[in-house]
CSV table of C-alpha atoms in Angstrom, one decimal:
chain,number,residue,atom,x,y,z
A,1,MET,CA,-10.1,-31.3,-38.4
A,2,LEU,CA,-10.4,-30.6,-42.1
A,3,TYR,CA,-9.1,-27.7,-44.1
A,4,GLU,CA,-12.7,-26.7,-44.8
A,5,ASP,CA,-13.3,-26.3,-41.0
A,6,LEU,CA,-10.7,-23.5,-40.9
A,7,LYS,CA,-13.4,-20.9,-41.8
A,8,GLU,CA,-14.8,-21.4,-38.3
A,9,PHE,CA,-11.7,-19.8,-36.9
A,10,GLU,CA,-11.9,-16.7,-39.1
A,11,PHE,CA,-13.0,-13.4,-37.5
A,12,LEU,CA,-13.1,-9.8,-38.6
A,13,LEU,CA,-10.3,-7.8,-36.9
A,14,PRO,CA,-10.4,-4.0,-37.3
A,15,GLU,CA,-7.1,-2.6,-38.4
A,16,GLU,CA,-6.9,-0.3,-35.4
A,17,ARG,CA,-6.7,-3.4,-33.1
A,18,ILE,CA,-3.3,-4.4,-34.6
A,19,ALA,CA,-0.5,-3.1,-32.4
A,20,ARG,CA,2.0,-1.5,-34.8
A,21,TYR,CA,4.4,-0.5,-32.0
A,22,PRO,CA,5.1,-1.9,-28.5
A,23,ALA,CA,3.6,-0.5,-25.3
A,24,ILE,CA,5.7,2.2,-23.6
A,25,HIS,CA,6.8,-0.3,-21.0
A,26,ARG,CA,7.1,-4.1,-21.5
A,27,ASP,CA,4.9,-5.1,-18.5
A,28,GLU,CA,2.2,-2.5,-19.1
A,29,SER,CA,0.2,-4.3,-21.7
A,30,LYS,CA,-3.3,-5.4,-20.7
A,31,LEU,CA,-3.9,-9.0,-19.6
A,32,MET,CA,-6.9,-11.1,-20.2
A,33,ILE,CA,-7.5,-14.2,-18.0
A,34,LEU,CA,-9.3,-17.2,-19.4
A,35,ASP,CA,-10.2,-20.1,-17.1
A,36,ALA,CA,-10.1,-23.1,-19.4
A,37,ASN,CA,-12.2,-25.3,-17.0
A,38,THR,CA,-15.1,-22.9,-16.6
A,39,GLY,CA,-14.8,-20.7,-19.7
A,40,LYS,CA,-14.9,-17.6,-17.4
A,41,ILE,CA,-13.1,-14.6,-18.9
A,42,TRP,CA,-12.0,-11.4,-17.1
A,43,ASN,CA,-9.4,-8.6,-17.5
A,44,GLU,CA,-6.5,-7.2,-15.7
A,45,PRO,CA,-5.3,-3.6,-16.5
A,46,SER,CA,-1.6,-4.6,-16.5
A,47,PHE,CA,0.5,-7.6,-17.3
A,48,LYS,CA,2.3,-7.0,-14.0
A,49,ASN,CA,-0.8,-8.6,-12.3
A,50,LEU,CA,0.2,-11.9,-13.9
A,51,VAL,CA,2.2,-12.8,-10.7
A,52,SER,CA,-1.0,-12.7,-8.6
A,53,TYR,CA,-2.2,-15.8,-10.4
A,54,LEU,CA,1.0,-17.7,-9.7
A,55,LYS,CA,2.0,-19.4,-6.4
A,56,GLU,CA,5.1,-20.8,-4.8
A,57,GLY,CA,6.3,-23.9,-6.5
A,58,ASP,CA,4.9,-23.0,-10.0
A,59,VAL,CA,7.3,-23.3,-12.9
A,60,LEU,CA,7.5,-20.9,-15.9
A,61,ILE,CA,9.3,-22.0,-19.0
A,62,ALA,CA,10.3,-19.6,-21.7
A,63,ASN,CA,12.0,-19.8,-25.2
A,64,HIS,CA,15.4,-18.1,-24.9
A,65,THR,CA,15.9,-17.8,-28.6
A,66,LYS,CA,17.2,-14.5,-30.0
A,67,VAL,CA,15.9,-12.8,-33.2
A,68,SER,CA,18.7,-12.5,-35.8
A,69,LYS,CA,18.9,-9.6,-38.3
A,70,ARG,CA,18.0,-11.9,-41.1
A,71,ARG,CA,16.2,-9.4,-43.3
A,72,VAL,CA,18.8,-8.2,-45.7
A,73,TYR,CA,18.5,-5.9,-48.7
A,74,LEU,CA,20.6,-7.2,-51.6
A,75,LYS,CA,21.2,-5.4,-54.9
A,76,THR,CA,22.0,-6.3,-58.5
A,77,LEU,CA,22.9,-3.8,-61.1
A,78,ALA,CA,19.2,-3.4,-62.0
A,79,ARG,CA,17.2,-3.6,-58.7
A,80,ILE,CA,17.1,-4.1,-55.0
A,81,HIS,CA,15.7,-7.3,-53.4
A,82,GLU,CA,14.4,-7.8,-49.9
A,83,VAL,CA,15.8,-11.1,-48.7
A,84,MET,CA,14.9,-13.2,-45.7
A,85,PHE,CA,17.7,-15.6,-44.8
A,86,LEU,CA,16.1,-18.7,-43.4
A,87,GLU,CA,18.6,-21.5,-42.8
A,88,GLU,CA,22.1,-22.6,-43.9
A,89,LYS,CA,23.0,-26.0,-45.2
A,90,GLU,CA,26.3,-27.0,-46.8
A,91,LEU,CA,27.3,-23.4,-47.3
A,92,LEU,CA,24.1,-22.5,-49.1
A,93,TRP,CA,21.4,-20.3,-47.5
A,94,ARG,CA,17.7,-21.0,-48.2
A,95,CYS,CA,16.0,-17.7,-48.7
A,96,LYS,CA,12.7,-16.0,-49.4
A,97,ILE,CA,13.1,-13.2,-51.8
A,98,ARG,CA,10.6,-10.7,-53.1
A,99,ASN,CA,10.4,-10.6,-56.9
A,100,SER,CA,12.6,-13.6,-57.1
A,101,ARG,CA,11.3,-14.4,-60.6
A,102,LYS,CA,13.6,-11.8,-62.0
A,103,LEU,CA,16.7,-13.4,-60.5
A,104,LYS,CA,18.7,-15.9,-62.6
A,105,VAL,CA,20.9,-18.7,-61.5
A,106,GLY,CA,24.5,-17.5,-61.5
A,107,GLU,CA,23.5,-13.9,-60.9
A,108,THR,CA,25.5,-12.0,-58.3
A,109,LEU,CA,24.1,-9.7,-55.6
A,110,SER,CA,25.8,-7.6,-52.9
A,111,ASP,CA,24.5,-6.3,-49.6
A,112,LYS,CA,23.0,-2.8,-49.9
A,113,LYS,CA,24.2,-1.5,-46.5
A,114,THR,CA,27.9,-2.1,-46.6
A,115,GLN,CA,28.5,-3.5,-50.1
A,116,THR,CA,31.2,-5.7,-48.6
A,117,ILE,CA,29.6,-9.2,-49.0
A,118,SER,CA,28.5,-10.7,-52.4
A,119,PHE,CA,26.2,-13.6,-53.0
A,120,THR,CA,25.6,-15.9,-56.0
A,121,VAL,CA,22.2,-17.4,-56.9
A,122,GLU,CA,23.0,-21.2,-56.9
A,123,LYS,CA,19.5,-22.6,-57.5
A,124,LYS,CA,15.8,-21.9,-57.3
A,125,GLU,CA,13.3,-24.4,-55.8
A,126,GLY,CA,9.7,-23.4,-55.7
A,127,GLU,CA,9.3,-20.3,-53.5
A,128,PHE,CA,12.9,-20.5,-52.3
A,129,VAL,CA,16.1,-19.2,-53.7
A,130,PHE,CA,19.5,-20.7,-52.5
A,131,LEU,CA,22.3,-18.2,-52.2
A,132,LYS,CA,26.0,-18.8,-51.7
A,133,PRO,CA,27.9,-16.1,-49.9
A,134,GLU,CA,31.5,-15.4,-50.7
A,135,HIS,CA,32.4,-16.5,-47.2
A,136,THR,CA,30.7,-18.3,-44.4
A,137,LEU,CA,28.2,-15.9,-42.7
A,138,GLN,CA,28.6,-15.4,-39.0
A,139,GLU,CA,26.1,-13.7,-36.7
A,140,LYS,CA,28.3,-10.6,-36.7
A,141,ASP,CA,27.8,-10.3,-40.5
A,142,PHE,CA,24.0,-10.2,-40.1
A,143,GLN,CA,24.5,-7.6,-37.4
A,144,GLN,CA,26.3,-5.4,-40.0
A,145,ILE,CA,24.2,-6.0,-43.1
A,146,GLY,CA,20.8,-7.0,-41.8
A,147,GLU,CA,17.7,-5.6,-40.1
A,148,ILE,CA,15.4,-7.0,-37.4
A,149,PRO,CA,12.7,-9.0,-39.4
A,150,ILE,CA,9.6,-7.5,-37.7
A,151,PRO,CA,6.4,-9.3,-38.9
A,152,PRO,CA,4.9,-8.3,-42.3
A,153,TYR,CA,1.5,-7.4,-40.7
A,154,LEU,CA,3.1,-4.4,-38.9
A,155,LYS,CA,3.3,-2.8,-42.4
A,156,ARG,CA,6.3,-0.6,-41.6
A,157,GLU,CA,10.1,-0.6,-41.6
A,158,ALA,CA,12.0,-1.8,-38.5
A,159,ASP,CA,13.5,1.0,-36.4
A,160,LEU,CA,16.0,1.3,-33.5
A,161,GLN,CA,13.2,0.6,-31.0
A,162,ASP,CA,12.5,-2.8,-32.6
A,163,GLU,CA,16.1,-3.9,-32.0
A,164,ILE,CA,15.4,-3.7,-28.3
A,165,ARG,CA,11.7,-4.3,-28.0
A,166,TYR,CA,11.4,-7.2,-30.5
A,167,GLN,CA,13.7,-9.2,-28.2
A,168,THR,CA,12.8,-10.8,-24.9
A,169,LEU,CA,15.0,-10.0,-21.9
A,170,PHE,CA,15.9,-13.7,-21.6
A,171,ALA,CA,17.0,-13.9,-25.3
A,172,LYS,CA,20.5,-15.4,-25.6
A,173,THR,CA,20.8,-17.8,-28.5
A,174,PRO,CA,20.5,-16.1,-32.0
A,175,GLY,CA,19.0,-17.9,-35.0
A,176,SER,CA,15.2,-17.0,-35.1
A,177,VAL,CA,13.5,-14.9,-37.7
A,178,ALA,CA,10.6,-14.0,-35.3
A,179,ALA,CA,10.4,-13.4,-31.6
A,180,PRO,CA,8.6,-15.7,-29.1
A,181,THR,CA,6.3,-12.8,-28.5
A,182,ALA,CA,4.6,-13.8,-25.2
A,183,GLY,CA,8.0,-13.3,-23.6
A,184,LEU,CA,8.2,-9.7,-24.7
A,185,HIS,CA,5.9,-8.7,-21.7
A,186,PHE,CA,8.3,-9.8,-19.0
A,187,SER,CA,10.4,-7.1,-17.3
A,188,GLU,CA,13.1,-7.1,-14.7
A,189,SER,CA,10.5,-6.1,-12.1
A,190,ILE,CA,8.5,-9.2,-12.9
A,191,PHE,CA,11.6,-11.4,-12.7
A,192,GLU,CA,12.3,-10.0,-9.2
A,193,THR,CA,8.7,-10.7,-8.1
A,194,LEU,CA,8.8,-14.2,-9.4
A,195,LYS,CA,12.0,-14.8,-7.4
A,196,GLU,CA,10.5,-13.4,-4.3
A,197,LYS,CA,7.4,-15.7,-4.6
A,198,LYS,CA,9.7,-18.7,-5.2
A,199,ILE,CA,8.4,-19.3,-8.7
A,200,GLN,CA,11.0,-21.0,-10.9
A,201,LEU,CA,11.8,-19.8,-14.3
A,202,CYS,CA,13.6,-22.1,-16.7
A,203,THR,CA,14.2,-22.0,-20.5
A,204,LEU,CA,14.5,-24.0,-23.7
A,205,GLU,CA,15.4,-23.0,-27.2
A,206,LEU,CA,13.2,-23.2,-30.2
A,207,LYS,CA,14.4,-21.4,-33.4
A,208,VAL,CA,11.3,-19.7,-34.7
A,209,GLY,CA,11.1,-20.0,-38.4
A,210,TYR,CA,9.4,-18.0,-41.1
A,211,GLY,CA,6.7,-20.6,-41.3
A,212,THR,CA,5.1,-19.0,-38.2
A,213,PHE,CA,3.8,-16.3,-40.6
A,214,GLN,CA,2.7,-18.6,-43.3
A,215,PRO,CA,-1.1,-19.2,-43.8
A,216,LEU,CA,-2.3,-22.7,-43.3
A,217,THR,CA,-2.7,-24.8,-46.5
A,218,ARG,CA,-4.7,-27.8,-47.5
A,219,GLU,CA,-1.4,-29.7,-47.5
A,220,ASN,CA,-0.9,-29.0,-43.8
A,221,PHE,CA,-4.2,-30.8,-43.0
A,222,GLN,CA,-3.5,-33.7,-45.4
A,223,ASN,CA,0.0,-34.3,-43.9
A,224,GLN,CA,-1.0,-33.3,-40.4
A,225,LYS,CA,2.3,-31.4,-40.2
A,226,LEU,CA,3.5,-27.8,-40.0
A,227,HIS,CA,6.9,-26.3,-40.8
A,228,ARG,CA,9.9,-27.9,-39.2
A,229,GLU,CA,11.5,-26.1,-36.2
A,230,GLU,CA,14.5,-27.2,-34.2
A,231,PHE,CA,14.6,-27.0,-30.4
A,232,PHE,CA,16.8,-27.9,-27.5
A,233,LEU,CA,15.6,-28.6,-23.9
A,234,GLU,CA,18.5,-28.2,-21.5
A,235,GLU,CA,19.0,-31.0,-18.9
A,236,SER,CA,18.6,-28.6,-16.1
A,237,SER,CA,15.3,-27.4,-17.4
A,238,ALA,CA,14.1,-31.0,-17.9
A,239,GLU,CA,15.0,-31.8,-14.3
A,240,ILE,CA,13.0,-28.8,-13.0
A,241,LEU,CA,10.0,-29.8,-15.2
A,242,ASN,CA,10.1,-33.4,-14.3
A,243,LEU,CA,10.3,-32.7,-10.6
A,244,ALA,CA,7.3,-30.4,-10.9
A,245,LYS,CA,5.4,-33.2,-12.7
A,246,GLN,CA,6.3,-35.7,-10.0
A,247,GLU,CA,5.2,-33.3,-7.2
A,248,GLY,CA,2.0,-32.2,-8.9
A,249,ARG,CA,3.1,-28.6,-9.3
A,250,ARG,CA,1.9,-26.4,-12.1
A,251,ILE,CA,3.9,-25.7,-15.3
A,252,PHE,CA,3.2,-22.6,-17.3
A,253,SER,CA,4.4,-22.2,-20.9
A,254,ILE,CA,5.4,-18.7,-21.9
A,255,GLY,CA,4.2,-18.7,-25.5
A,256,THR,CA,3.2,-21.0,-28.2
A,257,THR,CA,6.7,-21.7,-29.5
A,258,THR,CA,7.6,-23.0,-26.0
A,259,LEU,CA,4.4,-25.1,-25.9
A,260,ARG,CA,5.1,-26.7,-29.3
A,261,ALA,CA,8.6,-27.7,-28.1
A,262,LEU,CA,7.3,-28.9,-24.7
A,263,GLU,CA,4.6,-31.1,-26.4
A,264,SER,CA,7.3,-32.5,-28.7
A,265,ALA,CA,9.7,-33.3,-25.8
A,266,TYR,CA,7.0,-34.7,-23.6
A,267,ASP,CA,6.7,-38.5,-23.2
A,268,PHE,CA,3.1,-39.4,-22.5
A,269,ALA,CA,4.0,-42.9,-21.3
A,270,THR,CA,6.3,-41.8,-18.5
A,271,ASP,CA,4.7,-38.3,-17.9
A,272,SER,CA,8.2,-36.8,-18.3
A,273,PHE,CA,10.3,-34.6,-20.5
A,274,ARG,CA,13.3,-35.7,-22.6
A,275,SER,CA,16.2,-33.3,-22.6
A,276,GLY,CA,18.5,-32.7,-25.5
A,277,PRO,CA,18.0,-31.7,-29.2
A,278,GLY,CA,14.9,-32.3,-31.2
A,279,ALA,CA,12.9,-31.1,-34.2
A,280,THR,CA,9.1,-30.6,-34.4
A,281,GLU,CA,6.6,-30.5,-37.2
A,282,LEU,CA,3.8,-30.8,-34.7
A,283,PHE,CA,0.4,-29.4,-35.9
A,284,ILE,CA,-1.7,-28.9,-32.8
A,285,GLN,CA,-5.4,-28.7,-33.5
A,286,PRO,CA,-8.5,-28.0,-31.4
A,287,GLU,CA,-9.4,-31.7,-30.9
A,288,ASP,CA,-5.9,-32.5,-29.5
A,289,ARG,CA,-5.4,-33.1,-25.7
A,290,LEU,CA,-2.3,-31.3,-24.4
A,291,LYS,CA,-0.5,-32.8,-21.4
A,292,SER,CA,2.8,-31.0,-21.0
A,293,CYS,CA,1.7,-28.0,-18.9
A,294,GLU,CA,-1.2,-26.5,-16.9
A,295,GLY,CA,-1.1,-22.9,-18.0
A,296,LEU,CA,-0.3,-20.8,-21.1
A,297,ILE,CA,0.8,-17.2,-21.5
A,298,THR,CA,0.2,-16.0,-25.0
A,299,ASN,CA,-0.7,-13.1,-27.3
A,300,PHE,CA,-3.7,-12.6,-29.5
A,301,HIS,CA,-3.2,-14.4,-32.8
A,302,LEU,CA,-4.2,-14.0,-36.5
A,303,PRO,CA,-7.6,-15.3,-37.7
A,304,GLY,CA,-7.3,-18.8,-39.1
A,305,SER,CA,-3.7,-19.3,-38.0
A,306,SER,CA,-2.0,-22.4,-36.7
A,307,LEU,CA,-1.4,-20.5,-33.4
A,308,LEU,CA,-5.1,-19.8,-33.0
A,309,LEU,CA,-5.8,-23.5,-33.5
A,310,LEU,CA,-3.1,-24.3,-30.9
A,311,VAL,CA,-4.6,-22.1,-28.2
A,312,SER,CA,-8.0,-23.6,-29.0
A,313,ALA,CA,-6.6,-27.0,-28.2
A,314,PHE,CA,-5.5,-25.7,-24.9
A,315,ALA,CA,-8.6,-23.9,-23.8
A,316,GLY,CA,-11.4,-25.0,-26.1
A,317,LYS,CA,-12.6,-23.5,-29.4
A,318,GLU,CA,-15.7,-21.8,-28.0
A,319,SER,CA,-13.9,-20.3,-25.0
A,320,ILE,CA,-11.1,-18.9,-27.2
A,321,LEU,CA,-13.4,-17.4,-29.8
A,322,ASN,CA,-15.5,-15.8,-27.0
A,323,ALA,CA,-12.3,-14.4,-25.5
A,324,TYR,CA,-11.2,-13.0,-28.9
A,325,GLN,CA,-14.6,-11.3,-29.5
A,326,LYS,CA,-14.4,-9.8,-26.0
A,327,ALA,CA,-10.8,-8.6,-26.7
A,328,ILE,CA,-11.9,-6.9,-29.9
A,329,ALA,CA,-14.9,-5.2,-28.2
A,330,GLU,CA,-12.7,-4.0,-25.3
A,331,ASP,CA,-9.9,-2.5,-27.3
A,332,PHE,CA,-7.3,-5.1,-26.7
A,333,ARG,CA,-4.2,-4.9,-29.0
A,334,PHE,CA,-3.5,-7.9,-31.2
A,335,TYR,CA,-0.4,-9.7,-32.6
A,336,SER,CA,3.3,-9.5,-31.7
A,337,TYR,CA,3.3,-6.1,-30.0
A,338,GLY,CA,-0.2,-6.6,-28.6
A,339,ASP,CA,-1.7,-7.5,-25.2
A,340,ALA,CA,-1.5,-10.8,-23.5
A,341,MET,CA,-3.7,-13.7,-22.4
A,342,LEU,CA,-3.2,-16.0,-19.5
A,343,ILE,CA,-5.0,-19.4,-19.9
A,344,LEU,CA,-5.5,-21.1,-16.5
A,345,GLY,CA,-5.9,-24.9,-16.6
A,346,ARG,CA,-6.4,-26.7,-19.8
A,347,LYS,CA,-9.2,-28.4,-21.6
A,348,GLU,CA,-9.5,-32.0,-20.7
């Protein structure tokens, strides 16, 4: 696929189709079903109905990463800056800062909320600014000085509701700057039903980076790479997945971040998954053939995004674009807090 082909994945999305806030209850979003083998599309009124498409022996795998409060407002004597703390390396934090042109190397900033932690601008490289905090930052520091970094397309400030609803119920390991949003639909009630039907749920961890919000560039297509994200597949999860593969049982990925990690941990030669740590720059495109799982639970993604290309690889370009037009016509809600899609089977 070429960069010029990306225009085929653009579509007009009315502003009112963007879900600015979550549904009242996690599991009451609408659910669209897409059969990847036939292209047939139909709707379910509630995400709760997902379990009727699952059977004993199926395996669901989710990303158990937790969103950290990495959006921090820092101030100098002259102005306030919105800062996204991305990653730490050798006591320096790589950050995205609005209006960073006005910051100078050596300048000092302090957090706006508590005014207890100061930072020094150590260097600037391209779009990134590297800050050195006065002491090593712990998760508890971000809890005190930061805010939940809800996606920019919500066009609002985060509130108390987001601290609960922009986390999945299986979130446990902090470090992401965005939620694995397909998992937001799962409720305790659904967990109980899965257990009753003897459907296994296992997890992996992929730290979702800010790159998930970045538009695709010509460079992505030239290098055939996306932003780098670290993941970890527990040995217990790999054992569950590998046994399912051996026995011909279905594996369903909860979300695109999970699928990206699964495809990176999957060994095509042995038809099995490797446990342990890894990192992925995988750029999945419509012509790719995915082999790690047999079903995908996902949200409705941005036009022309890497995630739209990924789901097109899973179900086929024509089927996905047809489903999206149907979703727009039938008042489905899009993006992080929007409705869900279940893709059954995968394009061969």
